[in-house]
Amino acid sequence: MRILVISDIHSNLTALEAVLADAGDVNGVWCLGDIIGYGPDPNECINLVQSLPSLSCIIGNHDAACLKQIDPVTFNSEARQAIIWTQQTLSADNRAFLESLPEVVTKPNLGDQIDPNVTLVHGSPRQPVWEYLLDAHHATSNFSYFSTAYCFVGHTHLPVLFHYTDNHRPAQLIMLKPDSVLKLTHRAILNPGSVGQPRDRDSRAAYAIYDSEEQSIAYHRVAYDIVAVQKRMLDCGLPERHIRRLESGW
C-alpha cells in the first residue's frame, strides 16, 4: 500500500495542491496535524484534507490553539496574531472537524485495512501535541512511549528519521534527502517535513510516501507558487515575518 504522509500544512492551499499533484495516486493519507495556522487558506485546506482517500488525521498545536484548547499567549506574537485571525475565519463545520481529531492514532488507515506497525502523533509519542523532537537524545527517550514499529511525527517542520537499534544505544538521526528511499530495518520515528512552511532552508513543500509492503519511506520536495501565497497572506493582513519566511524556507 502506498500512503501519503503530510504534516504542517499551515493553511497553505497552494503548497498542499502541489503535493497532492506530485504524489499521484495513493491508497491512503496520514495527516500529522497543524492543518491550519500561519497561512491564508484555513477553510480551503481543511475542506481538501477531509476529501482525501482513507484519511487518518490528528490534531496539532496550532489546530488546538485555533479551537481555544491552548491559550494563544503561549505562542510568539506573530503566531498569536495568525491564530486570532484564523479563529475569526474558520467556518463552524471546519471547527467541528478539528474538534473531532484525536491527539494519537495507533494503527491508522491503510486503504481498506489498518497498519498495525504505525502510530501517528504531531509532536512526540510522550507529548503528542507539544514536544519537539530535534535531537537524538530526546528521540531516544520517546521510543518507550509507543509500542508499534514506527511513529510518524510533525511539528518541527524538519524532515528527519530517528533509527533505534536496541535499548543500549542512542537513536541515530538521519536527515532525509529529496527523492531518497530508505528501507526501515529498525524501529523508527519519522518526520516528513512541512507542506506549508518548511524550515530546513528549502522552500519547496515536503512530504513522504510510506510503502507498507516494502517497509520503506520515500521523501520528496515539490515547488509551488510561493508568490501567490504571499499575496494572499498580505491581503489578509497576516504577519510580514511569516510572509517572508516562505521564500527562503526558514
Phi, psi and omega in degrees: 000139183253113186246128174277126179246119182229155179205158171051057176291321174053051172058032179249087184296320182298318178294319180297316179297322178295319178297314182296320179293320182288325183289329181074203183290133177226160179273344180188169180227132173247119181251123190263023172098173187056055171297326186240181184098144177075307192267182190264359191234053185297313182292319180296321179292317178297317179301317182291317179301317180299334183275354187285151187288141175044056186281133163240126187221142179237168182268143175251176184292325177289322174302313182295321179294323179291341174269001182067024174277340175235136181291123179302342181296341179283351179261161176291169190298321180291316178298321179297320178298317179293323179296315180297318177299317181294319176305319181285343187261333185299138173283161180297319180296319181287328173296319179295321178298313179299321179296337181277351187280137177277167175277334182222139169235123174252136183062067183288172181299141178224077189065237178265015179235193172233159178255111183285355186262000194231142169240142178242130172219169177269305184270291180205163175299328183283319178227089194301332184260328195247325191289136175266129175258096186248349183213166185293327181298308181291325177296316181302318182291346182270347183294337179280357183260004171217148187256350180280172180291323187229147173230124177264132181229165174232228167080315183278342184067019182241128180281103182221162175225135175248116175268141178230117188264326177199180186280359186246001182234147174291156177296149177265127179270129177235121174281124183284137180254142181305140178062028175256153177234128180243130173282131182268102185257347179225175173301147185209150166248128188233138177236120183280358186084186186254135173290308194258349179206070180300149181228029180246025180067020172236114187284350182288147178296142184247145174200172179224156173242121178260126177257108186288335180279318179278348185053056182222162177231128176249132186249137186222156170232149179216136178284154177213173184280086182295321183300320179297320178293317179300321179296317179296321178296318178298316180297330179276352181076026180283160188301139181300323181299319179291329177292313184290327187292338181299323187285340180245355176067050178233000000 
